[in-house]
Structures are given as C-alpha cells and as structure tokens.
Tab-separated table of C-alpha atoms in Angstrom:
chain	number	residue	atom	x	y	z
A	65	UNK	CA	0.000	0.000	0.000
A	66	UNK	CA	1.205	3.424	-0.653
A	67	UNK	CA	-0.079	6.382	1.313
A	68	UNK	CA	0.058	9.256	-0.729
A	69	UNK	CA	0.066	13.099	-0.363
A	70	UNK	CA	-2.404	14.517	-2.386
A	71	UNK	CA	-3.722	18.327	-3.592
A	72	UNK	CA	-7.107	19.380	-4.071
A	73	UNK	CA	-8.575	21.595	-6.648
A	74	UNK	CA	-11.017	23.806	-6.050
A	75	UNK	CA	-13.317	25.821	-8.130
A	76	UNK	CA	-14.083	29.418	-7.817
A	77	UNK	CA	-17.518	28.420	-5.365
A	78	UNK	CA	-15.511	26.205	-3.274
A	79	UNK	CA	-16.431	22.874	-4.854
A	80	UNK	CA	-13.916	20.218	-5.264
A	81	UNK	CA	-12.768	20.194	-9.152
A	82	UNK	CA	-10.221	17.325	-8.408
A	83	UNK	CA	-7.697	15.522	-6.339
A	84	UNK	CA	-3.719	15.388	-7.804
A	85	UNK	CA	-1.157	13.193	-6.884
A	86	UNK	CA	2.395	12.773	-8.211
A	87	UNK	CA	3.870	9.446	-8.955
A	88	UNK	CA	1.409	7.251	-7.185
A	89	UNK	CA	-0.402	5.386	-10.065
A	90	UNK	CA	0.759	2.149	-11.536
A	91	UNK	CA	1.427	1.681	-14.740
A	92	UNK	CA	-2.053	0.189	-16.123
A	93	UNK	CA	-5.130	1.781	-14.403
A	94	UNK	CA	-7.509	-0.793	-15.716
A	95	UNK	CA	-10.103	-2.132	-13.113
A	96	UNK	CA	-9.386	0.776	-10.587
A	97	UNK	CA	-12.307	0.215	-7.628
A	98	UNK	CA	-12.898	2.799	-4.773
A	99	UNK	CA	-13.607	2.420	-0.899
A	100	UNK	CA	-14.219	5.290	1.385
A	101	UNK	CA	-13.359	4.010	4.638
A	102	UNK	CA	-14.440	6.012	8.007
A	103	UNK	CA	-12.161	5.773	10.841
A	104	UNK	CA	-11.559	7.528	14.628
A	105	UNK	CA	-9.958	10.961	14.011
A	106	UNK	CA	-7.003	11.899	15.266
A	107	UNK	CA	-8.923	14.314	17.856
A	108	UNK	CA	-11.904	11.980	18.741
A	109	UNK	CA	-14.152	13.234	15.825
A	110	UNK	CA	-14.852	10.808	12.653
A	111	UNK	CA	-11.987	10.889	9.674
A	112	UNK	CA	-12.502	9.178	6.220
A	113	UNK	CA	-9.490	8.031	3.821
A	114	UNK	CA	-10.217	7.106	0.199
A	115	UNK	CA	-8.745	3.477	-0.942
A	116	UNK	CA	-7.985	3.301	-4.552
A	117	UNK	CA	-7.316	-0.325	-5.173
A	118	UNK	CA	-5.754	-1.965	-8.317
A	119	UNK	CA	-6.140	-5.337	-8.258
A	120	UNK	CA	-3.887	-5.720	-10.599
A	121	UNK	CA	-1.159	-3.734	-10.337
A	122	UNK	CA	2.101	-4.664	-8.136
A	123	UNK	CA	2.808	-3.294	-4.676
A	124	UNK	CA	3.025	-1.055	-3.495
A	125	UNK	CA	1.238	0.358	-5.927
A	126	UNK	CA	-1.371	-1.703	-6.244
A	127	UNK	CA	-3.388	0.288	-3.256
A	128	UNK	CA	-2.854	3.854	-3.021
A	129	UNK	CA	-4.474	5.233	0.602
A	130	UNK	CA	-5.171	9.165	0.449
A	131	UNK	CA	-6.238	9.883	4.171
A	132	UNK	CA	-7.999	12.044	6.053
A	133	UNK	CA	-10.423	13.598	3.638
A	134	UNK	CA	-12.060	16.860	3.526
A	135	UNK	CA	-15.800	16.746	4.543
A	136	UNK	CA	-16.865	18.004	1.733
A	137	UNK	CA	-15.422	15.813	-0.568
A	138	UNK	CA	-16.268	13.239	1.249
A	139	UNK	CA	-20.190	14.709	1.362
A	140	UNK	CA	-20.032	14.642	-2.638
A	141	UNK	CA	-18.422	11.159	-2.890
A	142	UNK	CA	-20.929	9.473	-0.343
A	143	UNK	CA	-23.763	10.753	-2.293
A	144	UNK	CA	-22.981	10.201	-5.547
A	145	UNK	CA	-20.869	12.568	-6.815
A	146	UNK	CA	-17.239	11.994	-9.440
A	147	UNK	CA	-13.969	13.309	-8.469
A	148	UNK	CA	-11.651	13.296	-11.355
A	149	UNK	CA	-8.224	12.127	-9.387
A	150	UNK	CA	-5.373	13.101	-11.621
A	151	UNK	CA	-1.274	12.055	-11.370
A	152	UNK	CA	0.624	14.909	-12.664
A	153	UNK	CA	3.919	13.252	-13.385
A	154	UNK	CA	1.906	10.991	-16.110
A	155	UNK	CA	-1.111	13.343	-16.778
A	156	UNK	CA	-3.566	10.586	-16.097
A	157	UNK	CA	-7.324	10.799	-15.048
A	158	UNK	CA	-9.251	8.437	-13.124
A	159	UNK	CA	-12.843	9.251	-12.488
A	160	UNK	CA	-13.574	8.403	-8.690
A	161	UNK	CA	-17.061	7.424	-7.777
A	162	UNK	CA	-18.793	5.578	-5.005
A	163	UNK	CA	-22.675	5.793	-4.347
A	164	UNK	CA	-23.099	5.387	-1.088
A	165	UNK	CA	-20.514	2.928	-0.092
A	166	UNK	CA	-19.097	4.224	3.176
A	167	UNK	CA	-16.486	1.289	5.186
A	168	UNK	CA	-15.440	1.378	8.920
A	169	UNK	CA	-11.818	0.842	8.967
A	170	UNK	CA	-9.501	0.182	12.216
C-alpha cells in the first residue's frame, strides 16, 4: 500500500474540481475500484481516507491510501458525486465514484 500526499482543486464556489497526486499510479489503471473508509480521528471526531485499489497492479502500488479527507469531498463522494483524481507526473485521469458505499476501517 502506498499512502500518498495529495492536492485538491477547487473551483471558484468552493467545490472540489479534483484531487492530484504525483507518482502514485501504476502503470495500467484498468479495473481501478474505490472504498471510502471512516475511521476515529485523530482528535476523537470521525476521519474518512479514500482506498484506490488496483487489483492488478504490483505493490506497493497496487493500493494507493489518500487519508484524512475533507468533509466536503467526502459529502459529494458518499452521495454520488465523481472526483476526477489526476497524477501529474503521467497526466492521467481516473474518475472516482462511489454511491453510497461508506467502510469502517480500524
């Protein structure tokens, strides 16, 4: 697993426009899935990380962790929203969706 640092993009109303990482995707993206996880916070409040999982892709990046979400990303993704997630040092896009799909982690 690889726990990466990621940005966020914002548009000019304060909506999320997309998440960038550098370096953190594999080299084929095919059959990407998507797990928002909810865990304790750091400060007794309720965090949520974002699991992008390739099955097949080798470790460690065949799992990439972002943690500790912003709740209003996390607000869009748990109902239904797409977050383009972009690596700049390849210009890749995935498009991150969930539904409603919401994990407790440890």
């Amino acid at each position: 697993m690889l726990v990466a640092s990621y940005l966020i993009g914002y548009d000019d109303n304060g909506v999320v426009g997309h998440l960038g990482l550098d370096r953190a995707f594999p080299t084929h993206l095919e059959a990407a899935e998507f797990e928002l996880c909810e865990r304790e916070g750091t400060h007794g409040g309720v965090a949520y990380d974002l699991m992008v999982i390739f099955p097949y892709a080798e470790s460690p990046r065949n799992m990439i962790c972002l943690l500790d979400l912003p709740p209003a990303l996390v607000s869009s993704l748990a109902n239904g929203g797409t977050v383009p997630i972009v690596d700049f040092s390849c210009g890749r896009l995935l498009r991150c969706s969930l539904g409603q799909v919401v994990e407790r982690c440890a």
